[in-house]
């Protein structure tokens, strides 16, 4: 790949996820930054990332980012708790554009929200195993107590449409996953995967009204707004557009994107392959 000029204010924001859960972050971006264009890549052909080894997750994430950089994006958002928990900072610092994952933003929001310092985290097995949320919270609130639980079935349940507030299957699974967190008495719960906001009504009902739920997509969209404004890259005064790429069939995207994006649904979707993209990043990508 060849050298390219640094993208300016008019360039799009790049967002990627292991599947379509990151569309909840796109929804928040479109709500908070309506003037921005967005390029989204969902690696639907290789989902889920959360049950894979760290080396595989890192390789996939680097290929996803390489594709977005080819689209001349001005900012990269990893709308994936698994990637945000495993992609090394030593790598993300080398990227030619600003990068944000969901972990730090969500952790900061949880610290602001908690009244007791007792914070719950739910996420994929890779996210929970990494301890990334624990470390981020502890750095901001050294006395915090964190209870983390892996929820491996939530992603496939959501991507197969099992997310209605009255869905008995997801409610049964959630009740089991949340039992230790509920017993611990947390007052704040991080939904540590961008799929989870779609089942937030079920989670909220089980946790009770006194527990604040933290949506990482929304918190990261707010962080993106601040970062772009600080860099002089914020685009305003026009209606932004969105285009979508997936690595598996596009047939189910229309229905799924309606679920995830709500009023912000719409935009072209294209199937691509990222298998051939490089895993070593430099400014020439």
mmCIF file with all atom_site columns, N, CA and C in Angstrom, residues 89-161:
data_model
loop_
_atom_site.group_PDB
_atom_site.id
_atom_site.type_symbol
_atom_site.label_atom_id
_atom_site.label_alt_id
_atom_site.label_comp_id
_atom_site.label_asym_id
_atom_site.label_entity_id
_atom_site.label_seq_id
_atom_site.pdbx_PDB_ins_code
_atom_site.Cartn_x
_atom_site.Cartn_y
_atom_site.Cartn_z
_atom_site.occupancy
_atom_site.B_iso_or_equiv
_atom_site.pdbx_formal_charge
_atom_site.auth_seq_id
_atom_site.auth_comp_id
_atom_site.auth_asym_id
_atom_site.auth_atom_id
_atom_site.pdbx_PDB_model_num
ATOM 1   N N  . UNK A 1 89  ? -1.644  -1.498  23.224 1.00 0.00 ? 89  UNK A N  1
ATOM 2   C CA . UNK A 1 89  ? -1.473  -0.051  23.067 1.00 0.00 ? 89  UNK A CA 1
ATOM 3   C C  . UNK A 1 89  ? -0.218  0.265   22.271 1.00 0.00 ? 89  UNK A C  1
ATOM 4   N N  . UNK A 1 90  ? 0.802   -0.586  22.393 1.00 0.00 ? 90  UNK A N  1
ATOM 5   C CA . UNK A 1 90  ? 2.024   -0.374  21.612 1.00 0.00 ? 90  UNK A CA 1
ATOM 6   C C  . UNK A 1 90  ? 1.736   -0.385  20.118 1.00 0.00 ? 90  UNK A C  1
ATOM 7   N N  . UNK A 1 91  ? 0.713   -1.123  19.705 1.00 0.00 ? 91  UNK A N  1
ATOM 8   C CA . UNK A 1 91  ? 0.303   -1.137  18.304 1.00 0.00 ? 91  UNK A CA 1
ATOM 9   C C  . UNK A 1 91  ? -0.574  0.064   17.967 1.00 0.00 ? 91  UNK A C  1
ATOM 10  N N  . UNK A 1 92  ? -1.576  0.338   18.781 1.00 0.00 ? 92  UNK A N  1
ATOM 11  C CA . UNK A 1 92  ? -2.515  1.408   18.436 1.00 0.00 ? 92  UNK A CA 1
ATOM 12  C C  . UNK A 1 92  ? -1.828  2.772   18.416 1.00 0.00 ? 92  UNK A C  1
ATOM 13  N N  . UNK A 1 93  ? -0.741  2.927   19.186 1.00 0.00 ? 93  UNK A N  1
ATOM 14  C CA . UNK A 1 93  ? -0.001  4.190   19.162 1.00 0.00 ? 93  UNK A CA 1
ATOM 15  C C  . UNK A 1 93  ? 0.668   4.430   17.818 1.00 0.00 ? 93  UNK A C  1
ATOM 16  N N  . UNK A 1 94  ? 0.903   3.380   17.036 1.00 0.00 ? 94  UNK A N  1
ATOM 17  C CA . UNK A 1 94  ? 1.570   3.545   15.741 1.00 0.00 ? 94  UNK A CA 1
ATOM 18  C C  . UNK A 1 94  ? 0.601   3.908   14.620 1.00 0.00 ? 94  UNK A C  1
ATOM 19  N N  . UNK A 1 95  ? -0.680  3.886   14.888 1.00 0.00 ? 95  UNK A N  1
ATOM 20  C CA . UNK A 1 95  ? -1.645  4.166   13.831 1.00 0.00 ? 95  UNK A CA 1
ATOM 21  C C  . UNK A 1 95  ? -1.534  5.622   13.374 1.00 0.00 ? 95  UNK A C  1
ATOM 22  N N  . UNK A 1 96  ? -1.781  5.872   12.095 1.00 0.00 ? 96  UNK A N  1
ATOM 23  C CA . UNK A 1 96  ? -1.631  7.233   11.568 1.00 0.00 ? 96  UNK A CA 1
ATOM 24  C C  . UNK A 1 96  ? -2.807  8.152   11.879 1.00 0.00 ? 96  UNK A C  1
ATOM 25  N N  . UNK A 1 97  ? -3.848  7.630   12.515 1.00 0.00 ? 97  UNK A N  1
ATOM 26  C CA . UNK A 1 97  ? -5.005  8.440   12.910 1.00 0.00 ? 97  UNK A CA 1
ATOM 27  C C  . UNK A 1 97  ? -5.345  8.100   14.354 1.00 0.00 ? 97  UNK A C  1
ATOM 28  N N  . UNK A 1 98  ? -6.096  8.969   15.043 1.00 0.00 ? 98  UNK A N  1
ATOM 29  C CA . UNK A 1 98  ? -6.491  8.658   16.426 1.00 0.00 ? 98  UNK A CA 1
ATOM 30  C C  . UNK A 1 98  ? -7.322  7.379   16.492 1.00 0.00 ? 98  UNK A C  1
ATOM 31  N N  . UNK A 1 99  ? -7.138  6.656   17.582 1.00 0.00 ? 99  UNK A N  1
ATOM 32  C CA . UNK A 1 99  ? -7.836  5.385   17.804 1.00 0.00 ? 99  UNK A CA 1
ATOM 33  C C  . UNK A 1 99  ? -8.466  5.413   19.194 1.00 0.00 ? 99  UNK A C  1
ATOM 34  N N  . UNK A 1 100 ? -9.661  4.867   19.299 1.00 0.00 ? 100 UNK A N  1
ATOM 35  C CA . UNK A 1 100 ? -10.320 4.726   20.596 1.00 0.00 ? 100 UNK A CA 1
ATOM 36  C C  . UNK A 1 100 ? -11.011 3.371   20.676 1.00 0.00 ? 100 UNK A C  1
ATOM 37  N N  . UNK A 1 101 ? -10.817 2.695   21.798 1.00 0.00 ? 101 UNK A N  1
ATOM 38  C CA . UNK A 1 101 ? -11.587 1.503   22.094 1.00 0.00 ? 101 UNK A CA 1
ATOM 39  C C  . UNK A 1 101 ? -12.684 1.862   23.083 1.00 0.00 ? 101 UNK A C  1
ATOM 40  N N  . UNK A 1 102 ? -13.493 0.877   23.408 1.00 0.00 ? 102 UNK A N  1
ATOM 41  C CA . UNK A 1 102 ? -14.646 1.159   24.272 1.00 0.00 ? 102 UNK A CA 1
ATOM 42  C C  . UNK A 1 102 ? -14.332 1.039   25.763 1.00 0.00 ? 102 UNK A C  1
ATOM 43  N N  . UNK A 1 103 ? -13.228 0.408   26.125 1.00 0.00 ? 103 UNK A N  1
ATOM 44  C CA . UNK A 1 103 ? -12.983 0.088   27.534 1.00 0.00 ? 103 UNK A CA 1
ATOM 45  C C  . UNK A 1 103 ? -12.781 1.331   28.391 1.00 0.00 ? 103 UNK A C  1
ATOM 46  N N  . UNK A 1 104 ? -11.853 2.201   27.991 1.00 0.00 ? 104 UNK A N  1
ATOM 47  C CA . UNK A 1 104 ? -11.518 3.344   28.831 1.00 0.00 ? 104 UNK A CA 1
ATOM 48  C C  . UNK A 1 104 ? -12.703 4.279   29.023 1.00 0.00 ? 104 UNK A C  1
ATOM 49  N N  . UNK A 1 105 ? -13.444 4.518   27.938 1.00 0.00 ? 105 UNK A N  1
ATOM 50  C CA . UNK A 1 105 ? -14.598 5.423   28.029 1.00 0.00 ? 105 UNK A CA 1
ATOM 51  C C  . UNK A 1 105 ? -15.669 4.863   28.954 1.00 0.00 ? 105 UNK A C  1
ATOM 52  N N  . UNK A 1 106 ? -15.951 3.568   28.822 1.00 0.00 ? 106 UNK A N  1
ATOM 53  C CA . UNK A 1 106 ? -16.972 2.955   29.669 1.00 0.00 ? 106 UNK A CA 1
ATOM 54  C C  . UNK A 1 106 ? -16.522 2.897   31.123 1.00 0.00 ? 106 UNK A C  1
ATOM 55  N N  . UNK A 1 107 ? -15.247 2.611   31.347 1.00 0.00 ? 107 UNK A N  1
ATOM 56  C CA . UNK A 1 107 ? -14.726 2.565   32.719 1.00 0.00 ? 107 UNK A CA 1
ATOM 57  C C  . UNK A 1 107 ? -14.851 3.931   33.386 1.00 0.00 ? 107 UNK A C  1
ATOM 58  N N  . UNK A 1 108 ? -14.512 4.980   32.660 1.00 0.00 ? 108 UNK A N  1
ATOM 59  C CA . UNK A 1 108 ? -14.601 6.332   33.221 1.00 0.00 ? 108 UNK A CA 1
ATOM 60  C C  . UNK A 1 108 ? -16.055 6.682   33.560 1.00 0.00 ? 108 UNK A C  1
ATOM 61  N N  . UNK A 1 109 ? -16.985 6.279   32.689 1.00 0.00 ? 109 UNK A N  1
ATOM 62  C CA . UNK A 1 109 ? -18.402 6.548   32.954 1.00 0.00 ? 109 UNK A CA 1
ATOM 63  C C  . UNK A 1 109 ? -18.882 5.786   34.181 1.00 0.00 ? 109 UNK A C  1
ATOM 64  N N  . UNK A 1 110 ? -18.416 4.559   34.357 1.00 0.00 ? 110 UNK A N  1
ATOM 65  C CA . UNK A 1 110 ? -18.811 3.765   35.516 1.00 0.00 ? 110 UNK A CA 1
ATOM 66  C C  . UNK A 1 110 ? -18.307 4.387   36.812 1.00 0.00 ? 110 UNK A C  1
ATOM 67  N N  . UNK A 1 111 ? -17.091 4.892   36.779 1.00 0.00 ? 111 UNK A N  1
ATOM 68  C CA . UNK A 1 111 ? -16.525 5.526   37.976 1.00 0.00 ? 111 UNK A CA 1
ATOM 69  C C  . UNK A 1 111 ? -17.321 6.776   38.330 1.00 0.00 ? 111 UNK A C  1
ATOM 70  N N  . UNK A 1 112 ? -17.756 7.510   37.318 1.00 0.00 ? 112 UNK A N  1
ATOM 71  C CA . UNK A 1 112 ? -18.572 8.699   37.587 1.00 0.00 ? 112 UNK A CA 1
ATOM 72  C C  . UNK A 1 112 ? -19.941 8.320   38.147 1.00 0.00 ? 112 UNK A C  1
ATOM 73  N N  . UNK A 1 113 ? -20.476 7.179   37.702 1.00 0.00 ? 113 UNK A N  1
ATOM 74  C CA . UNK A 1 113 ? -21.841 6.804   38.074 1.00 0.00 ? 113 UNK A CA 1
ATOM 75  C C  . UNK A 1 113 ? -21.945 6.123   39.431 1.00 0.00 ? 113 UNK A C  1
ATOM 76  N N  . UNK A 1 114 ? -20.911 5.390   39.838 1.00 0.00 ? 114 UNK A N  1
ATOM 77  C CA . UNK A 1 114 ? -21.039 4.576   41.051 1.00 0.00 ? 114 UNK A CA 1
ATOM 78  C C  . UNK A 1 114 ? -21.129 5.436   42.305 1.00 0.00 ? 114 UNK A C  1
ATOM 79  N N  . UNK A 1 115 ? -21.944 4.988   43.227 1.00 0.00 ? 115 UNK A N  1
ATOM 80  C CA . UNK A 1 115 ? -22.078 5.648   44.520 1.00 0.00 ? 115 UNK A CA 1
ATOM 81  C C  . UNK A 1 115 ? -21.320 4.896   45.618 1.00 0.00 ? 115 UNK A C  1
ATOM 82  N N  . UNK A 1 116 ? -21.114 3.609   45.389 1.00 0.00 ? 116 UNK A N  1
ATOM 83  C CA . UNK A 1 116 ? -20.518 2.756   46.420 1.00 0.00 ? 116 UNK A CA 1
ATOM 84  C C  . UNK A 1 116 ? -19.143 2.219   46.052 1.00 0.00 ? 116 UNK A C  1
ATOM 85  N N  . UNK A 1 117 ? -18.739 2.383   44.792 1.00 0.00 ? 117 UNK A N  1
ATOM 86  C CA . UNK A 1 117 ? -17.465 1.822   44.351 1.00 0.00 ? 117 UNK A CA 1
ATOM 87  C C  . UNK A 1 117 ? -17.544 0.345   44.015 1.00 0.00 ? 117 UNK A C  1
ATOM 88  N N  . UNK A 1 118 ? -18.761 -0.207  44.000 1.00 0.00 ? 118 UNK A N  1
ATOM 89  C CA . UNK A 1 118 ? -18.951 -1.615  43.665 1.00 0.00 ? 118 UNK A CA 1
ATOM 90  C C  . UNK A 1 118 ? -19.535 -1.695  42.258 1.00 0.00 ? 118 UNK A C  1
ATOM 91  N N  . UNK A 1 119 ? -18.722 -2.143  41.313 1.00 0.00 ? 119 UNK A N  1
ATOM 92  C CA . UNK A 1 119 ? -19.039 -2.065  39.891 1.00 0.00 ? 119 UNK A CA 1
ATOM 93  C C  . UNK A 1 119 ? -19.029 -3.454  39.269 1.00 0.00 ? 119 UNK A C  1
ATOM 94  N N  . UNK A 1 120 ? -20.049 -3.762  38.495 1.00 0.00 ? 120 UNK A N  1
ATOM 95  C CA . UNK A 1 120 ? -20.116 -5.021  37.775 1.00 0.00 ? 120 UNK A CA 1
ATOM 96  C C  . UNK A 1 120 ? -19.702 -4.836  36.320 1.00 0.00 ? 120 UNK A C  1
ATOM 97  N N  . UNK A 1 121 ? -19.158 -5.885  35.743 1.00 0.00 ? 121 UNK A N  1
ATOM 98  C CA . UNK A 1 121 ? -18.775 -5.893  34.332 1.00 0.00 ? 121 UNK A CA 1
ATOM 99  C C  . UNK A 1 121 ? -19.249 -7.202  33.717 1.00 0.00 ? 121 UNK A C  1
ATOM 100 N N  . UNK A 1 122 ? -19.957 -7.112  32.597 1.00 0.00 ? 122 UNK A N  1
ATOM 101 C CA . UNK A 1 122 ? -20.265 -8.307  31.816 1.00 0.00 ? 122 UNK A CA 1
ATOM 102 C C  . UNK A 1 122 ? -19.669 -8.127  30.433 1.00 0.00 ? 122 UNK A C  1
ATOM 103 N N  . UNK A 1 123 ? -19.166 -9.226  29.868 1.00 0.00 ? 123 UNK A N  1
ATOM 104 C CA . UNK A 1 123 ? -18.531 -9.148  28.557 1.00 0.00 ? 123 UNK A CA 1
ATOM 105 C C  . UNK A 1 123 ? -18.287 -10.538 28.008 1.00 0.00 ? 123 UNK A C  1
ATOM 106 N N  . UNK A 1 124 ? -17.595 -10.580 26.876 1.00 0.00 ? 124 UNK A N  1
ATOM 107 C CA . UNK A 1 124 ? -17.233 -11.863 26.292 1.00 0.00 ? 124 UNK A CA 1
ATOM 108 C C  . UNK A 1 124 ? -16.162 -12.525 27.161 1.00 0.00 ? 124 UNK A C  1
ATOM 109 N N  . UNK A 1 125 ? -15.938 -13.838 26.986 1.00 0.00 ? 125 UNK A N  1
ATOM 110 C CA . UNK A 1 125 ? -14.884 -14.486 27.769 1.00 0.00 ? 125 UNK A CA 1
ATOM 111 C C  . UNK A 1 125 ? -13.520 -13.824 27.610 1.00 0.00 ? 125 UNK A C  1
ATOM 112 N N  . UNK A 1 126 ? -13.176 -13.401 26.389 1.00 0.00 ? 126 UNK A N  1
ATOM 113 C CA . UNK A 1 126 ? -11.873 -12.766 26.173 1.00 0.00 ? 126 UNK A CA 1
ATOM 114 C C  . UNK A 1 126 ? -11.782 -11.431 26.905 1.00 0.00 ? 126 UNK A C  1
ATOM 115 N N  . UNK A 1 127 ? -12.854 -10.663 26.883 1.00 0.00 ? 127 UNK A N  1
ATOM 116 C CA . UNK A 1 127 ? -12.856 -9.375  27.577 1.00 0.00 ? 127 UNK A CA 1
ATOM 117 C C  . UNK A 1 127 ? -12.685 -9.564  29.075 1.00 0.00 ? 127 UNK A C  1
ATOM 118 N N  . UNK A 1 128 ? -13.448 -10.479 29.653 1.00 0.00 ? 128 UNK A N  1
ATOM 119 C CA . UNK A 1 128 ? -13.375 -10.701 31.098 1.00 0.00 ? 128 UNK A CA 1
ATOM 120 C C  . UNK A 1 128 ? -12.015 -11.274 31.488 1.00 0.00 ? 128 UNK A C  1
ATOM 121 N N  . UNK A 1 129 ? -11.532 -12.225 30.707 1.00 0.00 ? 129 UNK A N  1
ATOM 122 C CA . UNK A 1 129 ? -10.241 -12.838 31.013 1.00 0.00 ? 129 UNK A CA 1
ATOM 123 C C  . UNK A 1 129 ? -9.103  -11.829 30.965 1.00 0.00 ? 129 UNK A C  1
ATOM 124 N N  . UNK A 1 130 ? -9.204  -10.856 30.083 1.00 0.00 ? 130 UNK A N  1
ATOM 125 C CA . UNK A 1 130 ? -8.127  -9.869  29.931 1.00 0.00 ? 130 UNK A CA 1
ATOM 126 C C  . UNK A 1 130 ? -7.969  -8.993  31.173 1.00 0.00 ? 130 UNK A C  1
ATOM 127 N N  . UNK A 1 131 ? -9.051  -8.803  31.921 1.00 0.00 ? 131 UNK A N  1
ATOM 128 C CA . UNK A 1 131 ? -8.986  -7.927  33.079 1.00 0.00 ? 131 UNK A CA 1
ATOM 129 C C  . UNK A 1 131 ? -8.874  -6.458  32.725 1.00 0.00 ? 131 UNK A C  1
ATOM 130 N N  . UNK A 1 132 ? -9.172  -6.106  31.475 1.00 0.00 ? 132 UNK A N  1
ATOM 131 C CA . UNK A 1 132 ? -8.960  -4.727  31.020 1.00 0.00 ? 132 UNK A CA 1
ATOM 132 C C  . UNK A 1 132 ? -9.864  -3.742  31.745 1.00 0.00 ? 132 UNK A C  1
ATOM 133 N N  . UNK A 1 133 ? -11.123 -4.105  31.945 1.00 0.00 ? 133 UNK A N  1
ATOM 134 C CA . UNK A 1 133 ? -12.016 -3.202  32.663 1.00 0.00 ? 133 UNK A CA 1
ATOM 135 C C  . UNK A 1 133 ? -11.580 -3.061  34.120 1.00 0.00 ? 133 UNK A C  1
ATOM 136 N N  . UNK A 1 134 ? -11.175 -4.155  34.718 1.00 0.00 ? 134 UNK A N  1
ATOM 137 C CA . UNK A 1 134 ? -10.691 -4.090  36.103 1.00 0.00 ? 134 UNK A CA 1
ATOM 138 C C  . UNK A 1 134 ? -9.531  -3.115  36.224 1.00 0.00 ? 134 UNK A C  1
ATOM 139 N N  . UNK A 1 135 ? -8.577  -3.222  35.287 1.00 0.00 ? 135 UNK A N  1
ATOM 140 C CA . UNK A 1 135 ? -7.401  -2.356  35.341 1.00 0.00 ? 135 UNK A CA 1
ATOM 141 C C  . UNK A 1 135 ? -7.774  -0.898  35.097 1.00 0.00 ? 135 UNK A C  1
ATOM 142 N N  . UNK A 1 136 ? -8.664  -0.653  34.119 1.00 0.00 ? 136 UNK A N  1
ATOM 143 C CA . UNK A 1 136 ? -9.044  0.721   33.797 1.00 0.00 ? 136 UNK A CA 1
ATOM 144 C C  . UNK A 1 136 ? -9.800  1.358   34.956 1.00 0.00 ? 136 UNK A C  1
ATOM 145 N N  . UNK A 1 137 ? -10.696 0.600   35.587 1.00 0.00 ? 137 UNK A N  1
ATOM 146 C CA . UNK A 1 137 ? -11.447 1.128   36.727 1.00 0.00 ? 137 UNK A CA 1
ATOM 147 C C  . UNK A 1 137 ? -10.521 1.374   37.911 1.00 0.00 ? 137 UNK A C  1
ATOM 148 N N  . UNK A 1 138 ? -9.642  0.414   38.182 1.00 0.00 ? 138 UNK A N  1
ATOM 149 C CA . UNK A 1 138 ? -8.733  0.543   39.329 1.00 0.00 ? 138 UNK A CA 1
ATOM 150 C C  . UNK A 1 138 ? -7.815  1.752   39.178 1.00 0.00 ? 138 UNK A C  1
ATOM 151 N N  . UNK A 1 139 ? -7.409  2.053   37.940 1.00 0.00 ? 139 UNK A N  1
ATOM 152 C CA . UNK A 1 139 ? -6.542  3.210   37.718 1.00 0.00 ? 139 UNK A CA 1
ATOM 153 C C  . UNK A 1 139 ? -7.266  4.517   38.036 1.00 0.00 ? 139 UNK A C  1
ATOM 154 N N  . UNK A 1 140 ? -8.576  4.540   37.828 1.00 0.00 ? 140 UNK A N  1
ATOM 155 C CA . UNK A 1 140 ? -9.363  5.741   38.069 1.00 0.00 ? 140 UNK A CA 1
ATOM 156 C C  . UNK A 1 140 ? -9.911  5.801   39.492 1.00 0.00 ? 140 UNK A C  1
ATOM 157 N N  . UNK A 1 141 ? -10.165 4.612   40.072 1.00 0.00 ? 141 UNK A N  1
ATOM 158 C CA . UNK A 1 141 ? -10.731 4.528   41.425 1.00 0.00 ? 141 UNK A CA 1
ATOM 159 C C  . UNK A 1 141 ? -10.060 3.355   42.132 1.00 0.00 ? 141 UNK A C  1
ATOM 160 N N  . UNK A 1 142 ? -8.918  3.590   42.738 1.00 0.00 ? 142 UNK A N  1
ATOM 161 C CA . UNK A 1 142 ? -8.147  2.482   43.326 1.00 0.00 ? 142 UNK A CA 1
ATOM 162 C C  . UNK A 1 142 ? -8.918  1.645   44.334 1.00 0.00 ? 142 UNK A C  1
ATOM 163 N N  . UNK A 1 143 ? -9.885  2.213   45.012 1.00 0.00 ? 143 UNK A N  1
ATOM 164 C CA . UNK A 1 143 ? -10.625 1.464   46.013 1.00 0.00 ? 143 UNK A CA 1
ATOM 165 C C  . UNK A 1 143 ? -11.841 0.727   45.492 1.00 0.00 ? 143 UNK A C  1
ATOM 166 N N  . UNK A 1 144 ? -12.056 0.763   44.179 1.00 0.00 ? 144 UNK A N  1
ATOM 167 C CA . UNK A 1 144 ? -13.252 0.136   43.621 1.00 0.00 ? 144 UNK A CA 1
ATOM 168 C C  . UNK A 1 144 ? -13.200 -1.378  43.761 1.00 0.00 ? 144 UNK A C  1
ATOM 169 N N  . UNK A 1 145 ? -14.373 -1.981  43.927 1.00 0.00 ? 145 UNK A N  1
ATOM 170 C CA . UNK A 1 145 ? -14.504 -3.437  43.888 1.00 0.00 ? 145 UNK A CA 1
ATOM 171 C C  . UNK A 1 145 ? -15.232 -3.793  42.602 1.00 0.00 ? 145 UNK A C  1
ATOM 172 N N  . UNK A 1 146 ? -14.692 -4.763  41.889 1.00 0.00 ? 146 UNK A N  1
ATOM 173 C CA . UNK A 1 146 ? -15.228 -5.107  40.575 1.00 0.00 ? 146 UNK A CA 1
ATOM 174 C C  . UNK A 1 146 ? -15.622 -6.580  40.551 1.00 0.00 ? 146 UNK A C  1
ATOM 175 N N  . UNK A 1 147 ? -16.827 -6.846  40.063 1.00 0.00 ? 147 UNK A N  1
ATOM 176 C CA . UNK A 1 147 ? -17.312 -8.209  39.888 1.00 0.00 ? 147 UNK A CA 1
ATOM 177 C C  . UNK A 1 147 ? -17.563 -8.398  38.399 1.00 0.00 ? 147 UNK A C  1
ATOM 178 N N  . UNK A 1 148 ? -16.814 -9.301  37.769 1.00 0.00 ? 148 UNK A N  1
ATOM 179 C CA . UNK A 1 148 ? -16.900 -9.486  36.321 1.00 0.00 ? 148 UNK A CA 1
ATOM 180 C C  . UNK A 1 148 ? -17.399 -10.891 35.987 1.00 0.00 ? 148 UNK A C  1
ATOM 181 N N  . UNK A 1 149 ? -18.245 -10.972 34.979 1.00 0.00 ? 149 UNK A N  1
ATOM 182 C CA . UNK A 1 149 ? -18.813 -12.251 34.553 1.00 0.00 ? 149 UNK A CA 1
ATOM 183 C C  . UNK A 1 149 ? -18.803 -12.342 33.033 1.00 0.00 ? 149 UNK A C  1
ATOM 184 N N  . UNK A 1 150 ? -18.333 -13.466 32.521 1.00 0.00 ? 150 UNK A N  1
ATOM 185 C CA . UNK A 1 150 ? -18.364 -13.715 31.078 1.00 0.00 ? 150 UNK A CA 1
ATOM 186 C C  . UNK A 1 150 ? -19.751 -14.196 30.667 1.00 0.00 ? 150 UNK A C  1
ATOM 187 N N  . UNK A 1 151 ? -20.213 -13.699 29.521 1.00 0.00 ? 151 UNK A N  1
ATOM 188 C CA . UNK A 1 151 ? -21.562 -14.030 29.028 1.00 0.00 ? 151 UNK A CA 1
ATOM 189 C C  . UNK A 1 151 ? -21.474 -14.481 27.567 1.00 0.00 ? 151 UNK A C  1
ATOM 190 N N  . UNK A 1 152 ? -20.912 -15.651 27.307 1.00 0.00 ? 152 UNK A N  1
ATOM 191 C CA . UNK A 1 152 ? -20.631 -16.057 25.924 1.00 0.00 ? 152 UNK A CA 1
ATOM 192 C C  . UNK A 1 152 ? -21.849 -16.236 25.032 1.00 0.00 ? 152 UNK A C  1
ATOM 193 N N  . UNK A 1 153 ? -23.021 -16.465 25.596 1.00 0.00 ? 153 UNK A N  1
ATOM 194 C CA . UNK A 1 153 ? -24.201 -16.697 24.761 1.00 0.00 ? 153 UNK A CA 1
ATOM 195 C C  . UNK A 1 153 ? -24.903 -15.413 24.321 1.00 0.00 ? 153 UNK A C  1
ATOM 196 N N  . UNK A 1 154 ? -24.585 -14.292 24.922 1.00 0.00 ? 154 UNK A N  1
ATOM 197 C CA . UNK A 1 154 ? -25.319 -13.072 24.598 1.00 0.00 ? 154 UNK A CA 1
ATOM 198 C C  . UNK A 1 154 ? -25.149 -12.643 23.142 1.00 0.00 ? 154 UNK A C  1
ATOM 199 N N  . UNK A 1 155 ? -23.923 -12.710 22.621 1.00 0.00 ? 155 UNK A N  1
ATOM 200 C CA . UNK A 1 155 ? -23.696 -12.265 21.235 1.00 0.00 ? 155 UNK A CA 1
ATOM 201 C C  . UNK A 1 155 ? -24.499 -13.099 20.239 1.00 0.00 ? 155 UNK A C  1
ATOM 202 N N  . UNK A 1 156 ? -24.388 -14.437 20.247 1.00 0.00 ? 156 UNK A N  1
ATOM 203 C CA . UNK A 1 156 ? -25.208 -15.194 19.290 1.00 0.00 ? 156 UNK A CA 1
ATOM 204 C C  . UNK A 1 156 ? -26.707 -15.029 19.506 1.00 0.00 ? 156 UNK A C  1
ATOM 205 N N  . UNK A 1 157 ? -27.139 -14.857 20.745 1.00 0.00 ? 157 UNK A N  1
ATOM 206 C CA . UNK A 1 157 ? -28.561 -14.624 20.982 1.00 0.00 ? 157 UNK A CA 1
ATOM 207 C C  . UNK A 1 157 ? -29.012 -13.322 20.324 1.00 0.00 ? 157 UNK A C  1
ATOM 208 N N  . UNK A 1 158 ? -28.246 -12.265 20.517 1.00 0.00 ? 158 UNK A N  1
ATOM 209 C CA . UNK A 1 158 ? -28.610 -10.975 19.928 1.00 0.00 ? 158 UNK A CA 1
ATOM 210 C C  . UNK A 1 158 ? -28.599 -11.052 18.412 1.00 0.00 ? 158 UNK A C  1
ATOM 211 N N  . UNK A 1 159 ? -27.560 -11.652 17.847 1.00 0.00 ? 159 UNK A N  1
ATOM 212 C CA . UNK A 1 159 ? -27.439 -11.672 16.388 1.00 0.00 ? 159 UNK A CA 1
ATOM 213 C C  . UNK A 1 159 ? -28.443 -12.612 15.731 1.00 0.00 ? 159 UNK A C  1
ATOM 214 N N  . UNK A 1 160 ? -29.109 -13.402 16.529 1.00 0.00 ? 160 UNK A N  1
ATOM 215 C CA . UNK A 1 160 ? -30.189 -14.242 15.999 1.00 0.00 ? 160 UNK A CA 1
ATOM 216 C C  . UNK A 1 160 ? -31.568 -13.718 16.383 1.00 0.00 ? 160 UNK A C  1
ATOM 217 N N  . UNK A 1 161 ? -31.605 -12.491 16.877 1.00 0.00 ? 161 UNK A N  1
ATOM 218 C CA . UNK A 1 161 ? -32.877 -11.836 17.129 1.00 0.00 ? 161 UNK A CA 1
ATOM 219 C C  . UNK A 1 161 ? -33.524 -12.107 18.465 1.00 0.00 ? 161 UNK A C  1
#
